[in-house]
Tab-separated table of N, CA and C in Angstrom:
chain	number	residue	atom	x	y	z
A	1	UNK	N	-33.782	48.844	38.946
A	1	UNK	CA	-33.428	50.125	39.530
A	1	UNK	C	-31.909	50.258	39.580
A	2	UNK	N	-31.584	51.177	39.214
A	2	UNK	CA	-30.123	52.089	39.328
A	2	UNK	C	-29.519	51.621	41.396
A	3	UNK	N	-27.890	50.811	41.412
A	3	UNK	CA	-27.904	50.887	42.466
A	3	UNK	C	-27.373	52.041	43.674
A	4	UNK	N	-27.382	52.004	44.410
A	4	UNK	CA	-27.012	53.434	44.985
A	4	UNK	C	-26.199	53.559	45.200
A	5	UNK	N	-24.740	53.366	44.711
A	5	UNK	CA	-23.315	53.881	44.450
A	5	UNK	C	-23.375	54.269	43.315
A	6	UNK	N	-24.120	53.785	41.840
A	6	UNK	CA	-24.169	54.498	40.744
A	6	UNK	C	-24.976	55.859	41.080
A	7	UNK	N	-26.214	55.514	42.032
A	7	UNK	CA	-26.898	56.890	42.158
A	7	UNK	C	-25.696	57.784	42.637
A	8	UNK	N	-24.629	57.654	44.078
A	8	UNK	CA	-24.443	58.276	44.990
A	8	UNK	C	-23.102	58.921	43.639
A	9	UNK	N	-22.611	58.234	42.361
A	9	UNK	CA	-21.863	58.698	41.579
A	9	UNK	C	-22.341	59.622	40.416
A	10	UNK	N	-23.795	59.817	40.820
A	10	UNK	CA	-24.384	60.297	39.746
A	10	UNK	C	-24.458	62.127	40.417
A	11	UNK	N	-24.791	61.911	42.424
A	11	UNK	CA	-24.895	63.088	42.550
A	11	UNK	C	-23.128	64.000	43.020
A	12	UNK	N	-22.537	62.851	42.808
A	12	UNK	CA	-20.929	63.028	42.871
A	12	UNK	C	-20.333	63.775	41.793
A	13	UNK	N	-20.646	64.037	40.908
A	13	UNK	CA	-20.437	64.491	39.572
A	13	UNK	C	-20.974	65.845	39.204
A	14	UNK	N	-22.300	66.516	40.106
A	14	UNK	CA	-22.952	67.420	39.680
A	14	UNK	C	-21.825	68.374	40.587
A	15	UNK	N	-21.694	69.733	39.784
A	15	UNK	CA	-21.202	70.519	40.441
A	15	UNK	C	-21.507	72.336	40.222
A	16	UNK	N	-21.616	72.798	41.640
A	16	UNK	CA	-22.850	74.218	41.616
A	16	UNK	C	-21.604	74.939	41.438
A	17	UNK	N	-21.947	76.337	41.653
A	17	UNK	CA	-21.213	77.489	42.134
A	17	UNK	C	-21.351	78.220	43.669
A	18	UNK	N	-21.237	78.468	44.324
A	18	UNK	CA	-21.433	78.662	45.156
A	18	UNK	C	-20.582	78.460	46.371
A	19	UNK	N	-20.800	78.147	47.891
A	19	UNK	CA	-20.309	77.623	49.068
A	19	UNK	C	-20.280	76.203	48.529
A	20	UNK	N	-18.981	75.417	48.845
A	20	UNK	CA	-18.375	74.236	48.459
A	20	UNK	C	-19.836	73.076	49.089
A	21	UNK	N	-19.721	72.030	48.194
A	21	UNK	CA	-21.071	70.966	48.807
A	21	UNK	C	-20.143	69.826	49.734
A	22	UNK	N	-21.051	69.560	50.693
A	22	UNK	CA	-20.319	68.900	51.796
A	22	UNK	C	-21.067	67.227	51.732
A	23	UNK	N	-20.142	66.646	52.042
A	23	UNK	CA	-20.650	65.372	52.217
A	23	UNK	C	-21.864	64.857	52.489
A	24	UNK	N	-22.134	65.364	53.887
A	24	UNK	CA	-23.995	65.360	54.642
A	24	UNK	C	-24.517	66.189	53.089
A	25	UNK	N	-24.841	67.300	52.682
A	25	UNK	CA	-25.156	67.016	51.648
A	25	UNK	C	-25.280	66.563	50.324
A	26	UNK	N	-24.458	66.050	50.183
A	26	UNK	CA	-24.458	64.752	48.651
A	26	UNK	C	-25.284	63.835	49.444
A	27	UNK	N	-24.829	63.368	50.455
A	27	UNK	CA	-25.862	61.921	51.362
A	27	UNK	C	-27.010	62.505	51.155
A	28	UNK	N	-27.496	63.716	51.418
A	28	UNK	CA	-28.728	63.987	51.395
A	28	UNK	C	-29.229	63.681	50.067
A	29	UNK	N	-28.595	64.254	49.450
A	29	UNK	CA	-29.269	64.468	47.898
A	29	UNK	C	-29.525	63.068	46.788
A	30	UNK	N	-28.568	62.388	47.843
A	30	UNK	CA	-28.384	60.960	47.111
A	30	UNK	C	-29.885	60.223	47.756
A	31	UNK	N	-29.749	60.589	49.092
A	31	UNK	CA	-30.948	59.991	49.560
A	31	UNK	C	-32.700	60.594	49.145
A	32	UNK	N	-32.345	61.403	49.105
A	32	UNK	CA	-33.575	61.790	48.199
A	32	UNK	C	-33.883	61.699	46.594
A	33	UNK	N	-32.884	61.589	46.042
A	33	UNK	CA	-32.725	60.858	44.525
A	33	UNK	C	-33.017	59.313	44.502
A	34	UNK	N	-32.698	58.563	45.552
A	34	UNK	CA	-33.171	57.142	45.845
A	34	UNK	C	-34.612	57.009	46.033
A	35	UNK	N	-34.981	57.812	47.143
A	35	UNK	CA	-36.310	57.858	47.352
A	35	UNK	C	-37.443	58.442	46.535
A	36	UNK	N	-36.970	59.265	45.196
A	36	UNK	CA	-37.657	59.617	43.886
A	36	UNK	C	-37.838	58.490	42.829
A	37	UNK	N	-36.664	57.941	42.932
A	37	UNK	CA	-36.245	56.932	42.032
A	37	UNK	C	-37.533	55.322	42.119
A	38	UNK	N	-37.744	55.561	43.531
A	38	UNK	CA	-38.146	54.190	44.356
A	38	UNK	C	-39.667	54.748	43.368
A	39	UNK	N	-39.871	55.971	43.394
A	39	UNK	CA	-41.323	56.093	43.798
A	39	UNK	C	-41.670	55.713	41.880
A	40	UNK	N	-40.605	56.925	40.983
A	40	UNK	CA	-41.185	56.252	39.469
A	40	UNK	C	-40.448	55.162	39.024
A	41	UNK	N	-40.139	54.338	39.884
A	41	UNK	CA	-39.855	52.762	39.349
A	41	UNK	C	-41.544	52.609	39.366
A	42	UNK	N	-42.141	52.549	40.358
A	42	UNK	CA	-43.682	52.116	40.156
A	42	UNK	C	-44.661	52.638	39.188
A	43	UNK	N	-44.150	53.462	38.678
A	43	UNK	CA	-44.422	54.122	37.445
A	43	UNK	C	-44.143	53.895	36.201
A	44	UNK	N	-43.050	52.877	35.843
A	44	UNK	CA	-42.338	52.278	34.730
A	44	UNK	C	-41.282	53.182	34.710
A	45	UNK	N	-40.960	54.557	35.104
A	45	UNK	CA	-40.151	55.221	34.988
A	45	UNK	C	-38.709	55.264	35.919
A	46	UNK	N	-37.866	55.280	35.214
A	46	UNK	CA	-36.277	55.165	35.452
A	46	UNK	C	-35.750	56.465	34.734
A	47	UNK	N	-33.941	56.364	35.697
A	47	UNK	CA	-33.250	57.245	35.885
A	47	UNK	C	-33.051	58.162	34.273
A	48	UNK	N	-32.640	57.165	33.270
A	48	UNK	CA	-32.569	57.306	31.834
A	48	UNK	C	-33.711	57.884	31.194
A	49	UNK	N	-34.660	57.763	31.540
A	49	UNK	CA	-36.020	58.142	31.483
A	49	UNK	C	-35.869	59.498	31.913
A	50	UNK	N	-35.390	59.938	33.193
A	50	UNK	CA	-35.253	61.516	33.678
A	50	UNK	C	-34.340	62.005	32.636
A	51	UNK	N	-33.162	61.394	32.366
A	51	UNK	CA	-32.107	62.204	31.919
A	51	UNK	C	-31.955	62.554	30.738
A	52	UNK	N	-33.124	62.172	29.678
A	52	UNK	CA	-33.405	62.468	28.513
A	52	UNK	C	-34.193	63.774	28.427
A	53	UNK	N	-34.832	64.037	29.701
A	53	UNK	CA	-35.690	65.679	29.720
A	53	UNK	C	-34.827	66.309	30.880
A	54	UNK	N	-34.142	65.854	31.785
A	54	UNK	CA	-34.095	66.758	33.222
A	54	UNK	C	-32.615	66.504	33.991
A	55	UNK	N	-32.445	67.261	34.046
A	55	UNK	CA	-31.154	66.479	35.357
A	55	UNK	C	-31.884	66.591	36.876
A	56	UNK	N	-32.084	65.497	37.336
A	56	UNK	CA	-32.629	64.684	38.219
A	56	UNK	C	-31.631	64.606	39.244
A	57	UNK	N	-30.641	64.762	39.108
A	57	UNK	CA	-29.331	64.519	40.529
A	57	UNK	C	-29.121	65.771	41.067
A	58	UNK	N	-29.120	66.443	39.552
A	58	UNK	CA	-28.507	67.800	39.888
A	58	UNK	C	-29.778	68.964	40.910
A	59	UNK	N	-30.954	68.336	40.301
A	59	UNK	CA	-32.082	69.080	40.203
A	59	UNK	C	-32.437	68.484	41.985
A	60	UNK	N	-31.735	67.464	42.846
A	60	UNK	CA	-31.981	66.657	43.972
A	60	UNK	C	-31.061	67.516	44.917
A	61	UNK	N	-30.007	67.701	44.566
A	61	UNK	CA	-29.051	68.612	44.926
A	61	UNK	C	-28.833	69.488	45.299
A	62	UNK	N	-29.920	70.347	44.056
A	62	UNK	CA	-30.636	72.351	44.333
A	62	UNK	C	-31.447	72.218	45.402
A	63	UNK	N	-32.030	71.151	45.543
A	63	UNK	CA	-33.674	71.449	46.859
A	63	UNK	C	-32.422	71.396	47.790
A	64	UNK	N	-31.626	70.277	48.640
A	64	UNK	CA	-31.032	70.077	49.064
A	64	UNK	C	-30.557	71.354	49.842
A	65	UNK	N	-29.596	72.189	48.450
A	65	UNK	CA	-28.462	73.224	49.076
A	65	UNK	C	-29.720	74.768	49.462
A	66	UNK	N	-30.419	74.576	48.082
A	66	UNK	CA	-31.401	75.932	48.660
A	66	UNK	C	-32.348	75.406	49.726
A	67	UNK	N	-32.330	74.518	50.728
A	67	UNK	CA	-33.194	74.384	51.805
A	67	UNK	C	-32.037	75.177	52.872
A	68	UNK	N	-31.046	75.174	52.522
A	68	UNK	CA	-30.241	76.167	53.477
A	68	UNK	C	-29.965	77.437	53.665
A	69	UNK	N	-30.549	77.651	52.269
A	69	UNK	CA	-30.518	80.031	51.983
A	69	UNK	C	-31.934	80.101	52.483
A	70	UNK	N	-33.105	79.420	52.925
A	70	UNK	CA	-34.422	79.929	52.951
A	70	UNK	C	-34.497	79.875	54.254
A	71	UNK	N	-35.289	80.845	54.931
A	71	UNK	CA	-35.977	81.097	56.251
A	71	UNK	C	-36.445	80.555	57.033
């Protein structure tokens, strides 16, 4: 498994448009990219594995910031 400073550099790198991303959320997003990560390691599946179809950090990031525009 990918360790989580490479993860936490992976969601360090993605960048939206919008209201600026704040620390508590990268932690978030990092922490929920860990906890995705955990689940398809048991799956045979890894990060490289996402990033050949998906952006996976970036895509950890969006739930993240749009859990804050919704109702």
């Amino acid at each position: 498994m990918t360790d989580e400073c490479a993860i936490a550099d992976r969601i360090g790198t993605v960048h939206r448009f919008g209201d600026p991303v704040t620390e508590a959320q990268r932690a978030t997003a990092t922490a929920l990219l860990v906890d995705v990560l955990k689940a398809a390691e048991r799956h045979g599946v890894t990060l490289k594995d996402f990033d050949a179809v998906v952006d996976l950090p970036g895509g950890c990031l969006d739930v993240v910031l749009s859990r804050g525009h919704r109702p």
